[in-house]
mmCIF file of C-alpha atoms in Angstrom:
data_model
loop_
_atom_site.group_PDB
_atom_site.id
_atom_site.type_symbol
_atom_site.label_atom_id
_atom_site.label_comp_id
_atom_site.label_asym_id
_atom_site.label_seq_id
_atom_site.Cartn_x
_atom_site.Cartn_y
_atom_site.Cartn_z
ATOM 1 C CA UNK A 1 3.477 4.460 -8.461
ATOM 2 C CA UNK A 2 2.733 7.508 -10.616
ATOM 3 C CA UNK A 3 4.377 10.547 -9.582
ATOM 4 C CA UNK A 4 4.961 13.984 -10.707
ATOM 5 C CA UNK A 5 6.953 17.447 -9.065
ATOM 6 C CA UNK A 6 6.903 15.174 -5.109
ATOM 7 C CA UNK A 7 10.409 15.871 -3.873
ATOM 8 C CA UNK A 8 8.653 17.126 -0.946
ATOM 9 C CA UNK A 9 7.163 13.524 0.209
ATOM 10 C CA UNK A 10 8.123 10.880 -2.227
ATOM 11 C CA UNK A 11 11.556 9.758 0.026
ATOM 12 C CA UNK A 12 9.197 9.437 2.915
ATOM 13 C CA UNK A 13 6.545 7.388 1.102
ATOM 14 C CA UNK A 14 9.498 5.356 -0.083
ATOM 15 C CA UNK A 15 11.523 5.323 2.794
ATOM 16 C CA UNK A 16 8.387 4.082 5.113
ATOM 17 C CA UNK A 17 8.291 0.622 2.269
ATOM 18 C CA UNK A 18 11.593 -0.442 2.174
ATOM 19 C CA UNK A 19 11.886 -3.461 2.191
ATOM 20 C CA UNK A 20 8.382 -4.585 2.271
ATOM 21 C CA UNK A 21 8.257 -5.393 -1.399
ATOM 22 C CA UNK A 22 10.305 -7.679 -4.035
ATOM 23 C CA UNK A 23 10.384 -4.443 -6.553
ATOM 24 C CA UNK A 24 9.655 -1.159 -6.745
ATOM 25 C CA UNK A 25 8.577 0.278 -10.372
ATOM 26 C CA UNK A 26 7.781 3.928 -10.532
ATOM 27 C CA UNK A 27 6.205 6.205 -13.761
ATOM 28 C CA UNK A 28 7.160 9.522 -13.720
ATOM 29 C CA UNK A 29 4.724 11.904 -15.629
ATOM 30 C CA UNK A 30 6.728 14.668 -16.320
ATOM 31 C CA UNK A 31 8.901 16.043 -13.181
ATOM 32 C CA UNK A 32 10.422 19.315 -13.118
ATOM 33 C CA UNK A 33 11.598 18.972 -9.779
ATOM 34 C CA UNK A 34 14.236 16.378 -7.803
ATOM 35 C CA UNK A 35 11.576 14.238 -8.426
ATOM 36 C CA UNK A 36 12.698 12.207 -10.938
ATOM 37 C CA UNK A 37 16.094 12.104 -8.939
ATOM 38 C CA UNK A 38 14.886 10.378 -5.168
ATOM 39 C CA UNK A 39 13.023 7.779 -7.569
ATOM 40 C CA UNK A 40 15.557 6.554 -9.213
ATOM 41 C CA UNK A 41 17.486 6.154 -5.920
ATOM 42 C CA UNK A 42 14.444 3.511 -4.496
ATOM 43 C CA UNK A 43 13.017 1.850 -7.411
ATOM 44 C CA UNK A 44 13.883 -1.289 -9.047
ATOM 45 C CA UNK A 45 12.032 0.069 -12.633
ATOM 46 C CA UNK A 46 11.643 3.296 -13.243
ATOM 47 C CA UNK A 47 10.282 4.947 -16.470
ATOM 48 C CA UNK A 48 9.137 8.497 -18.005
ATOM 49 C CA UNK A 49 5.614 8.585 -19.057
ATOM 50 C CA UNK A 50 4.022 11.213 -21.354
ATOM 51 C CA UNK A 51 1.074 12.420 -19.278
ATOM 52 C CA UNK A 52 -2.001 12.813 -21.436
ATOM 53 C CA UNK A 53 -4.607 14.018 -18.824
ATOM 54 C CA UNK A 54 -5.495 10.697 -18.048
ATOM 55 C CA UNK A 55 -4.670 9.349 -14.639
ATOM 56 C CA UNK A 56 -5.962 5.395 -15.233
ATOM 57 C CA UNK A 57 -3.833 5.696 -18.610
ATOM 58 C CA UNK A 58 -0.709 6.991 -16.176
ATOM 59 C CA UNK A 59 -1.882 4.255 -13.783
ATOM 60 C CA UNK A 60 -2.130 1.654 -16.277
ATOM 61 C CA UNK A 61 1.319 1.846 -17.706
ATOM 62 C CA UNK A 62 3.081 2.066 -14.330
ATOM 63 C CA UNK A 63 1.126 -1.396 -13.810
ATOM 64 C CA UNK A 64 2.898 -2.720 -17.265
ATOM 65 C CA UNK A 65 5.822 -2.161 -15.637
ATOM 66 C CA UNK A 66 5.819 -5.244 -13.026
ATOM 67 C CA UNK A 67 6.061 -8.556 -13.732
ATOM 68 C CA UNK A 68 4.949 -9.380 -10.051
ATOM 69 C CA UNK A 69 2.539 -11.413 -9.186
ATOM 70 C CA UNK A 70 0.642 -9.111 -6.977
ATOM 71 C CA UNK A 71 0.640 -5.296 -7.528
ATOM 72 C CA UNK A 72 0.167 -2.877 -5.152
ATOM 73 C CA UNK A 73 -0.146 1.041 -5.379
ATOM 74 C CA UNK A 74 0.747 3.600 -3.725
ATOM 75 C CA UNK A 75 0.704 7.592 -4.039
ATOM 76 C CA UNK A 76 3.568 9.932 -3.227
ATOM 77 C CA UNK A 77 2.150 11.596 -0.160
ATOM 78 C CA UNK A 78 1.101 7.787 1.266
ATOM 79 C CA UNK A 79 2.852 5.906 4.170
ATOM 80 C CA UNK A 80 3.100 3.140 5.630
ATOM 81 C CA UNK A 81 2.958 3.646 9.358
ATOM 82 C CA UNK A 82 4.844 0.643 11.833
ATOM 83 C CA UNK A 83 1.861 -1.519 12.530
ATOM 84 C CA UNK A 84 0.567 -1.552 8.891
ATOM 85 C CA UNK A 85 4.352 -2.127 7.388
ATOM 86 C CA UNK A 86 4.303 -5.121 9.509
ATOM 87 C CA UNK A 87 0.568 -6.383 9.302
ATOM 88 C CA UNK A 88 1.407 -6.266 5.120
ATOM 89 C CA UNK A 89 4.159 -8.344 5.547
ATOM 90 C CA UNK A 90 2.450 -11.050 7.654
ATOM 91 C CA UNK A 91 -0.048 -10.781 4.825
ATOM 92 C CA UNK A 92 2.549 -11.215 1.852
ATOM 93 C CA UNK A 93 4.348 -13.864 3.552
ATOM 94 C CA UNK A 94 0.897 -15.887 3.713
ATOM 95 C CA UNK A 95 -0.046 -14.873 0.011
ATOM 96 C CA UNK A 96 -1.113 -18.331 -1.426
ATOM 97 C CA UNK A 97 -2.984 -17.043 -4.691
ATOM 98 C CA UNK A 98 -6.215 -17.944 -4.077
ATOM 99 C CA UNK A 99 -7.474 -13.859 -3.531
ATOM 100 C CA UNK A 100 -7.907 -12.096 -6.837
ATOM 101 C CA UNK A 101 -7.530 -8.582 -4.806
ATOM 102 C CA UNK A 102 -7.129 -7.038 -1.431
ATOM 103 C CA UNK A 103 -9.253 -4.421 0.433
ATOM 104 C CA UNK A 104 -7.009 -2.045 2.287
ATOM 105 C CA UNK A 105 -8.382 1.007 4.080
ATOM 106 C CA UNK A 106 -7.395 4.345 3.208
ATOM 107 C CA UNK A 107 -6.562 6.221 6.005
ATOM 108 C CA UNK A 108 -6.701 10.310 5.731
ATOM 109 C CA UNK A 109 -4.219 11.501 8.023
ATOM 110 C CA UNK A 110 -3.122 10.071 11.501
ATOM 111 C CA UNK A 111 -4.982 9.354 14.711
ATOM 112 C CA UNK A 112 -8.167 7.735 15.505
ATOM 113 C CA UNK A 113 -11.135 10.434 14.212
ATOM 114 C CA UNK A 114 -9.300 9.948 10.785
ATOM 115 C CA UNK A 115 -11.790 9.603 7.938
ATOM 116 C CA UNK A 116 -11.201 6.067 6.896
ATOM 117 C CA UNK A 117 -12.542 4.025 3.404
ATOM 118 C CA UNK A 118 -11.557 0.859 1.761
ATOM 119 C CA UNK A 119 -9.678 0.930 -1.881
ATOM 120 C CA UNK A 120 -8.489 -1.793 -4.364
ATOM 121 C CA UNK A 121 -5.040 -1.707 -3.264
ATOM 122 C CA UNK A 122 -3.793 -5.142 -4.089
ATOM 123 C CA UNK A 123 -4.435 -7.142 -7.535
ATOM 124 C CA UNK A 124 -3.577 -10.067 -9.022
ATOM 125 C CA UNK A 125 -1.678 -9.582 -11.967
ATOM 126 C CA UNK A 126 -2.581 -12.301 -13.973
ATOM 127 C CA UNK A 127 -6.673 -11.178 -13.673
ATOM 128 C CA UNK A 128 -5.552 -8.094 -16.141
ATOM 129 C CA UNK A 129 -7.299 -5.938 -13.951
ATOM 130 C CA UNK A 130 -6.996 -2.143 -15.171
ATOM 131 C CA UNK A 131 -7.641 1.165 -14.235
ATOM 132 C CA UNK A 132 -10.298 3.824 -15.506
ATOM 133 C CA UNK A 133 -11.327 7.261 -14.972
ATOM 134 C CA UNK A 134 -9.746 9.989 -16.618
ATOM 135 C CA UNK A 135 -9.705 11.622 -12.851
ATOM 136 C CA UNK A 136 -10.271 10.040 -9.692
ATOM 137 C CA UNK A 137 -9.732 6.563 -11.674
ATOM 138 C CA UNK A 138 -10.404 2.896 -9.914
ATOM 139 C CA UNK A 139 -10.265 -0.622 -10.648
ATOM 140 C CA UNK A 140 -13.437 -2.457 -11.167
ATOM 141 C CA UNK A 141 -12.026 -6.034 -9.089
ATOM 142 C CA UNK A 142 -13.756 -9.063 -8.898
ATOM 143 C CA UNK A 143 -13.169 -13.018 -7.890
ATOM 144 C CA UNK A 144 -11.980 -12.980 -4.719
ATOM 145 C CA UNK A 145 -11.933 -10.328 -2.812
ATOM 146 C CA UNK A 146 -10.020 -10.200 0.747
ATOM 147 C CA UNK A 147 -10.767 -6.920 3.280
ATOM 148 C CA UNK A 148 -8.080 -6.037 5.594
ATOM 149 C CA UNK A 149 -7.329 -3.591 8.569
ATOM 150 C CA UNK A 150 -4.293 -3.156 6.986
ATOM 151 C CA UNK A 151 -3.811 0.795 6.356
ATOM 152 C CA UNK A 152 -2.492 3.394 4.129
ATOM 153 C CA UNK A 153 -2.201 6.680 5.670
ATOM 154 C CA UNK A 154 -2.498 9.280 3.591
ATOM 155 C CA UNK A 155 -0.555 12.367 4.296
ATOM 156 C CA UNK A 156 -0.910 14.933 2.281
ATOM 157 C CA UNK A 157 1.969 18.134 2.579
ATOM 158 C CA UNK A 158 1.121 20.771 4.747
ATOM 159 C CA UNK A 159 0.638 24.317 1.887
ATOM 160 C CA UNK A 160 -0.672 21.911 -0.490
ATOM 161 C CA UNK A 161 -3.905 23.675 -1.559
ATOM 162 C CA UNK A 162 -7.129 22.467 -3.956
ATOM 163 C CA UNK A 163 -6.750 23.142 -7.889
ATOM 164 C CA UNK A 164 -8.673 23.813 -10.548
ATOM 165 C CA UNK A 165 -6.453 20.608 -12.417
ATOM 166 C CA UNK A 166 -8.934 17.673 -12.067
ATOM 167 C CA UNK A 167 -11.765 19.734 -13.810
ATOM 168 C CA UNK A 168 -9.563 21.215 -16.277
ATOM 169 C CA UNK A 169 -9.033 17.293 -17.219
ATOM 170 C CA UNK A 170 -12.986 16.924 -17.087
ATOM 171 C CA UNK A 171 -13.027 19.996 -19.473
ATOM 172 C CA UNK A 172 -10.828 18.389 -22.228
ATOM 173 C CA UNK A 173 -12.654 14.802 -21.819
ATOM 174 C CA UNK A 174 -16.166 16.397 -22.521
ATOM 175 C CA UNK A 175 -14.458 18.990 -25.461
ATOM 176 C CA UNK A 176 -13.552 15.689 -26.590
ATOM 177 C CA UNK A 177 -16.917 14.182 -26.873
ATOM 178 C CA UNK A 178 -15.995 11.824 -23.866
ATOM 179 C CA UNK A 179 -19.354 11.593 -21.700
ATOM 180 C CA UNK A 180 -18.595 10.431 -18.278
ATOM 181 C CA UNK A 181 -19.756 7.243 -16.702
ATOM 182 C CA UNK A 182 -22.012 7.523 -13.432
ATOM 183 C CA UNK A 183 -18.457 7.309 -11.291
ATOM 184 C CA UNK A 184 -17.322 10.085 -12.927
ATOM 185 C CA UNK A 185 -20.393 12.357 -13.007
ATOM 186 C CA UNK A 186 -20.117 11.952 -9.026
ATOM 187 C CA UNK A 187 -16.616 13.139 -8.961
ATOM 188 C CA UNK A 188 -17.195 15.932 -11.484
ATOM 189 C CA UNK A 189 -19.662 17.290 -8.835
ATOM 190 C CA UNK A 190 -17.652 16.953 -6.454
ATOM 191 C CA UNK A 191 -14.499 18.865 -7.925
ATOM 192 C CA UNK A 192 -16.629 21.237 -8.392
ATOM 193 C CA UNK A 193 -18.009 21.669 -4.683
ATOM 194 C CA UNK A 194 -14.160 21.099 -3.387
ATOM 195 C CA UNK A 195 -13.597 24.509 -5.517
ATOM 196 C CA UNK A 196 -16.394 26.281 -4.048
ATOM 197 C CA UNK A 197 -18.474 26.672 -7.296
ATOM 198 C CA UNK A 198 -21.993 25.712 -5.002
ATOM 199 C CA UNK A 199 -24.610 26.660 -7.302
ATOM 200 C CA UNK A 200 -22.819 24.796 -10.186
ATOM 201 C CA UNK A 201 -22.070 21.772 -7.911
ATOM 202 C CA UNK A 202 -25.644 21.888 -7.320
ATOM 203 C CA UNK A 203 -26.914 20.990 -10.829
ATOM 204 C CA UNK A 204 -24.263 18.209 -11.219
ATOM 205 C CA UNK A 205 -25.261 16.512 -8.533
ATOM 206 C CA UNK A 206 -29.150 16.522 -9.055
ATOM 207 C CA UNK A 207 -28.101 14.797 -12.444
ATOM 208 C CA UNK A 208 -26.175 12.534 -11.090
ATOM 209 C CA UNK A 209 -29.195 11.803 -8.343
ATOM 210 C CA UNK A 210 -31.437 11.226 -11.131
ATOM 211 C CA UNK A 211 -29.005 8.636 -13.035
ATOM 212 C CA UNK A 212 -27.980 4.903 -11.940
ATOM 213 C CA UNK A 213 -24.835 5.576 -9.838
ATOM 214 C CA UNK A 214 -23.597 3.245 -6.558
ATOM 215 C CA UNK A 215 -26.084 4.154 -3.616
ATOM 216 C CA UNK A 216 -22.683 4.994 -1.867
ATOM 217 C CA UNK A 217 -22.078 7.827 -3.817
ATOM 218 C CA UNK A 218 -25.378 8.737 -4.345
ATOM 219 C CA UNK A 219 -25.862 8.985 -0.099
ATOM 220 C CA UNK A 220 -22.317 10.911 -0.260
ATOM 221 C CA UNK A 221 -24.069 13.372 -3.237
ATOM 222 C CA UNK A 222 -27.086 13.991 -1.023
ATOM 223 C CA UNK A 223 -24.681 15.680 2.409
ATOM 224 C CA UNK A 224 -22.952 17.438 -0.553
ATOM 225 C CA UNK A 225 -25.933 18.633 -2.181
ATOM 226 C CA UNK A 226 -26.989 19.836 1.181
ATOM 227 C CA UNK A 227 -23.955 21.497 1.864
ATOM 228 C CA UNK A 228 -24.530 23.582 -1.401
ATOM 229 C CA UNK A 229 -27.771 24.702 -0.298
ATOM 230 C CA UNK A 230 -26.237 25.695 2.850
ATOM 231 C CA UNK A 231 -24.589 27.446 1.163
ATOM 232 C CA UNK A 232 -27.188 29.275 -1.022
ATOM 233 C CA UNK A 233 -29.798 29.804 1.857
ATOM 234 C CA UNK A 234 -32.100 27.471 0.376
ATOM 235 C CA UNK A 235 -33.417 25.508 3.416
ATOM 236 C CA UNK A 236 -35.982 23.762 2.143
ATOM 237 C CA UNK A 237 -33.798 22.137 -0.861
ATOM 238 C CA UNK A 238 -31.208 21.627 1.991
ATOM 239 C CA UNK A 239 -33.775 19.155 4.485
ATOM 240 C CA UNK A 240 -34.858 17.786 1.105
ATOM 241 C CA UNK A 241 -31.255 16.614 0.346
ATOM 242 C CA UNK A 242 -30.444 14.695 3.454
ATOM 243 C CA UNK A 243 -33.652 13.322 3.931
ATOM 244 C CA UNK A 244 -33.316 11.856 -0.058
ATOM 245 C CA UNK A 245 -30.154 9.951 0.766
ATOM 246 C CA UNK A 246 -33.069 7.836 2.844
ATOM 247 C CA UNK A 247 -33.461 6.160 -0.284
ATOM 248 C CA UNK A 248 -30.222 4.584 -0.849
ATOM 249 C CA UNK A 249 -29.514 2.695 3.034
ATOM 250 C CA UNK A 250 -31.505 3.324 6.372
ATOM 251 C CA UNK A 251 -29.977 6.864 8.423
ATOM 252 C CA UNK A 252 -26.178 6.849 8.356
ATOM 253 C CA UNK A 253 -24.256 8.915 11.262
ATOM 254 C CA UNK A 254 -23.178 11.445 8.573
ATOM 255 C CA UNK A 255 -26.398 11.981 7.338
ATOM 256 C CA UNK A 256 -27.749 12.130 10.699
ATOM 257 C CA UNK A 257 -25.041 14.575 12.134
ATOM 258 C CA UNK A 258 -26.373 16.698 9.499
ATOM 259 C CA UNK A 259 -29.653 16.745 9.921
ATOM 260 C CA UNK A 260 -29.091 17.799 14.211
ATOM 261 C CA UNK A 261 -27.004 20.662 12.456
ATOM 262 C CA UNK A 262 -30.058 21.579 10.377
ATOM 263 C CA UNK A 263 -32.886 21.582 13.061
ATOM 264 C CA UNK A 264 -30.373 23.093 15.512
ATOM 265 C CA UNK A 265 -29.951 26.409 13.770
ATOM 266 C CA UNK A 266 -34.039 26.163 13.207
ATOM 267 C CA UNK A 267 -34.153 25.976 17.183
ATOM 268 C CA UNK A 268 -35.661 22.739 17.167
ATOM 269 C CA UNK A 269 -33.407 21.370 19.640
ATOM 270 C CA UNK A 270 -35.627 18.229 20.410
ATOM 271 C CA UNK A 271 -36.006 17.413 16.808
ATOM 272 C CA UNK A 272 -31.738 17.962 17.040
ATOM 273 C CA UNK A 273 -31.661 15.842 20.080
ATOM 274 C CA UNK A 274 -33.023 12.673 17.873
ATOM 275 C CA UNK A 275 -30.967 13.098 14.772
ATOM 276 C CA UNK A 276 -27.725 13.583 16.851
ATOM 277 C CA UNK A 277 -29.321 10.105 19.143
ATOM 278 C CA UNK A 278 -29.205 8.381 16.372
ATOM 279 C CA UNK A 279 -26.101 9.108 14.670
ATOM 280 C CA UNK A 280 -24.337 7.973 18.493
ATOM 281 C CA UNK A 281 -26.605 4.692 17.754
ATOM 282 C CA UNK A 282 -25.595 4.226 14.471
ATOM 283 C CA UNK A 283 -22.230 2.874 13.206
ATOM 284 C CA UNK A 284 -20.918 3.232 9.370
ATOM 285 C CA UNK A 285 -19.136 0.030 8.025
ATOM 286 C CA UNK A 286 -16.680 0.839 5.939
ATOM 287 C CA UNK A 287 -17.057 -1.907 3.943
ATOM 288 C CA UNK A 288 -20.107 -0.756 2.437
ATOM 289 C CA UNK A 289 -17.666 1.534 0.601
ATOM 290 C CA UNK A 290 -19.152 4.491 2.930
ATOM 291 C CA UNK A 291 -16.405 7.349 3.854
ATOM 292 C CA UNK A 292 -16.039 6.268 7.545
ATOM 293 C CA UNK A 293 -15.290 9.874 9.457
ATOM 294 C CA UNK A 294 -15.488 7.880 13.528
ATOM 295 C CA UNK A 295 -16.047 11.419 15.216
ATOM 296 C CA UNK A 296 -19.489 11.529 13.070
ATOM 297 C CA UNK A 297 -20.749 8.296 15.357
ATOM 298 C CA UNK A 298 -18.944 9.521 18.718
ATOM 299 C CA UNK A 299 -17.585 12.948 19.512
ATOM 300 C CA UNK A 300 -19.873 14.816 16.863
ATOM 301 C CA UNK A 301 -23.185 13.848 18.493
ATOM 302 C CA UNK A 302 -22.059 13.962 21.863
ATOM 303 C CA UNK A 303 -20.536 17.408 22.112
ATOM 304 C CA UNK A 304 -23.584 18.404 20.267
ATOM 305 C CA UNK A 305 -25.725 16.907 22.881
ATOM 306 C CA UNK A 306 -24.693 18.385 24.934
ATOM 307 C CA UNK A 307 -25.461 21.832 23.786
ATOM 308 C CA UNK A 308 -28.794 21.278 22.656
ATOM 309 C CA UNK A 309 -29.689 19.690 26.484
ATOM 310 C CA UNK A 310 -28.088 23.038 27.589
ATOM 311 C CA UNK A 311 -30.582 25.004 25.044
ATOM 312 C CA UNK A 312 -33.309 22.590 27.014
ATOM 313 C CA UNK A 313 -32.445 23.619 30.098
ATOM 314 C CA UNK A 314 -31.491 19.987 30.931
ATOM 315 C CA UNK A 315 -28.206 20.975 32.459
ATOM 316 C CA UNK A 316 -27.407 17.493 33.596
ATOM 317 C CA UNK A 317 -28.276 15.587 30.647
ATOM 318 C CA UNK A 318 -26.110 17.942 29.046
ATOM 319 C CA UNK A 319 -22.705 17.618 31.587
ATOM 320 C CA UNK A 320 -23.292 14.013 31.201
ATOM 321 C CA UNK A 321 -22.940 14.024 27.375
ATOM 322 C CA UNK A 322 -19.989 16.843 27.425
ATOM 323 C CA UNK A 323 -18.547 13.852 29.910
ATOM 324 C CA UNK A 324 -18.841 10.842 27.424
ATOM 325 C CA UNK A 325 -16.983 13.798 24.547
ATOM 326 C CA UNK A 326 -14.769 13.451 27.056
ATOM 327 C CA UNK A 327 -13.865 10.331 27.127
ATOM 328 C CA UNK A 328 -13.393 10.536 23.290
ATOM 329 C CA UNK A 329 -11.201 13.680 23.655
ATOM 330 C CA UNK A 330 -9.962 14.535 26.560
ATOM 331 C CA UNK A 331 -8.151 17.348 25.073
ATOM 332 C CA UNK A 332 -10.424 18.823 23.075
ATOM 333 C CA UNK A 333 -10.503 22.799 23.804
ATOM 334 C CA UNK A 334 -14.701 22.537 23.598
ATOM 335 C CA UNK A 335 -15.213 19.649 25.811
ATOM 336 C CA UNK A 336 -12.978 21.115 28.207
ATOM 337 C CA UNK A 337 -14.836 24.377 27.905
ATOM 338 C CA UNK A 338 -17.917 22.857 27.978
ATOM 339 C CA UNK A 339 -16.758 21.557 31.384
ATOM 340 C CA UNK A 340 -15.653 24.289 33.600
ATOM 341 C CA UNK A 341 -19.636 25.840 32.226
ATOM 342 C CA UNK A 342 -21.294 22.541 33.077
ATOM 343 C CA UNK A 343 -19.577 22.859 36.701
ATOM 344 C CA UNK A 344 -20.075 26.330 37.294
ATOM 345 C CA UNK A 345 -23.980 25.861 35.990
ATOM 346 C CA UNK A 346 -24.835 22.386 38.122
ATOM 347 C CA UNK A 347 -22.905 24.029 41.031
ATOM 348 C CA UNK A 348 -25.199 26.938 41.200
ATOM 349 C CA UNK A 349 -28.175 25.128 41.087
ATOM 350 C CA UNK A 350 -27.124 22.739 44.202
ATOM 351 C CA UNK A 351 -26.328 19.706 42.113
ATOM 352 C CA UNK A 352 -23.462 17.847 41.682
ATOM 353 C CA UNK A 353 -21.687 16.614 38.605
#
């Protein structure tokens, strides 16, 4: 671990993986807080690093410090929820070598319409894998490589808000003559949409369209680059956007989701009722390295099928979709909503629901 000023979560990161692994190490990167402190009460190695706004050089020391022969990472505000403590131990207590790295998912936040992705969470030591990135760093694995349900849940404090930090480091590594790799062009972008600077978030990621990037970030770059024209008014840029991210894999329910949102506020509501069809059809695979959001193949289309077959007039294709939200979520304030209108509107017209 690499931490820095978490008093507020690092116990209950820490507290949630006792006794799960053989050691603990932990690199603190310059604590002001009680930080420094609650580490030193759970880890096994602990050391002071001096940050140099560089999180795979932060990264990459706290790996020095384990002699282990598999190393896994973890951030401050992470957890390991019951199930997942004890799938990870059924998984260490089978460890026989041959994987080079594990596939874990990253979970954001609790419940089942979490977003969900896979990261390099577990390495073999001996395979000198390291990180890079100055910001948003990864490892580049390869051999073996094992997927597994196994989550982290990420859990981030509530009054935690976006900075300007992570493109304050981008600022110093291009002062410095440091041009960013494809990775980190797509993450420059999108620091810069996460701080609501559209029109400049814009630019970065039609350069980063035009380079040699993953197709996964380059389909994530396309919803963001429509979001920015959103944003701007610029409709025609918008529709371009999504329907670009065609390029890179056949219609994902993200992209698709987006597109029902886009010919909804044009009134197209049959050209809505496709796009929103399809993204029920369709099913992201995480493993693709896709940010899975499950709502964007379930709920999302549903509920929104059933407004647009209310817009049509088709008042019981509509209750019937608000139904199957329904089943999703049965406490949802809009599908519930949605209801007591779909009753009171089928009632009156002699039909029954």
């Amino acid at each position: 671990m690499i931490v820095k000023n978490e008093e507020k979560v690092l116990a209950r990161c820490l507290e949630s993986v006792k006794g799960v692994f053989d050691h603990i190490a932990i690199a603190d990167t310059g604590s002001t807080d009680k930080t420094k402190e609650i580490a030193r009460k759970y880890a096994d190695v602990f050391a002071e690093y001096r940050w140099q706004d560089d999180f795979a050089a932060a990264r990459n020391f706290s790996f020095s410090l384990s002699a282990a022969d598999y190393i896994m990472w973890l951030d401050a505000d992470d957890v390991l929820l019951p199930a997942d403590r004890d799938a990870l131990l059924t998984l260490k207590a089978a460890l026989d070598g041959s994987a080079d790295a594990y596939m874990l998912l990253y979970r954001m936040g609790e419940g089942s319409g979490a977003l969900v992705y896979y990261r390099e969470r577990i390495v073999k030591r001996s395979r000198g894998f390291f990180w890079s990135g100055a910001v948003h760093e990864a490892i580049c694995v390869s051999g073996r490589t094992v997927y597994s349900d196994i989550a982290v849940t990420h859990k981030k404090p509530s009054g935690r808000t976006i900075t300007c930090r992570n493109l304050c480091i981008f600022a110093k590594q291009f002062a410095l003559g440091r041009m960013p790799d494809e990775r980190q062009k797509f993450y420059f972008a999108r620091e810069l949409f996460s701080n609501g600077l559209y029109d400049t978030a814009a630019s970065a990621y039609e350069y980063f369209l035009c380079g040699n990037g993953w197709a996964e970030n380059k389909i994530c770059a396309c919803r963001d680059l429509a979001a920015c024209y959103k944003v701007s008014g610029n409709r025609k840029k918008r529709l371009a956007a999504l329907l670009k991210s065609f390029e890179y894999a056949p219609p994902r329910p993200e992209i698709c989701c987006a597109l029902g949102e886009y010919f909804f506020e044009e009134s197209d509501y049959r050209q809505a009722v496709f796009w929103y069809k399809l993204a029920l059809n369709e099913k992201a695979d995480a493993k693709t390295g896709a940010f899975v959001l499950p709502d964007e193949s379930g709920f999302i289309p549903c509920i929104w099928l059933a407004v647009c077959y209310d817009r049509l007039g088709e008042y019981e294709k509509a209750a019937r979709y608000n139904e199957a939200a329904g089943a999703l979520k049965p406490d949802d304030k809009s599908y519930l909503h949605n209801k007591t209108y779909f009753e009171k509107k089928l009632t009156s017209k002699g039909q029954i629901l």
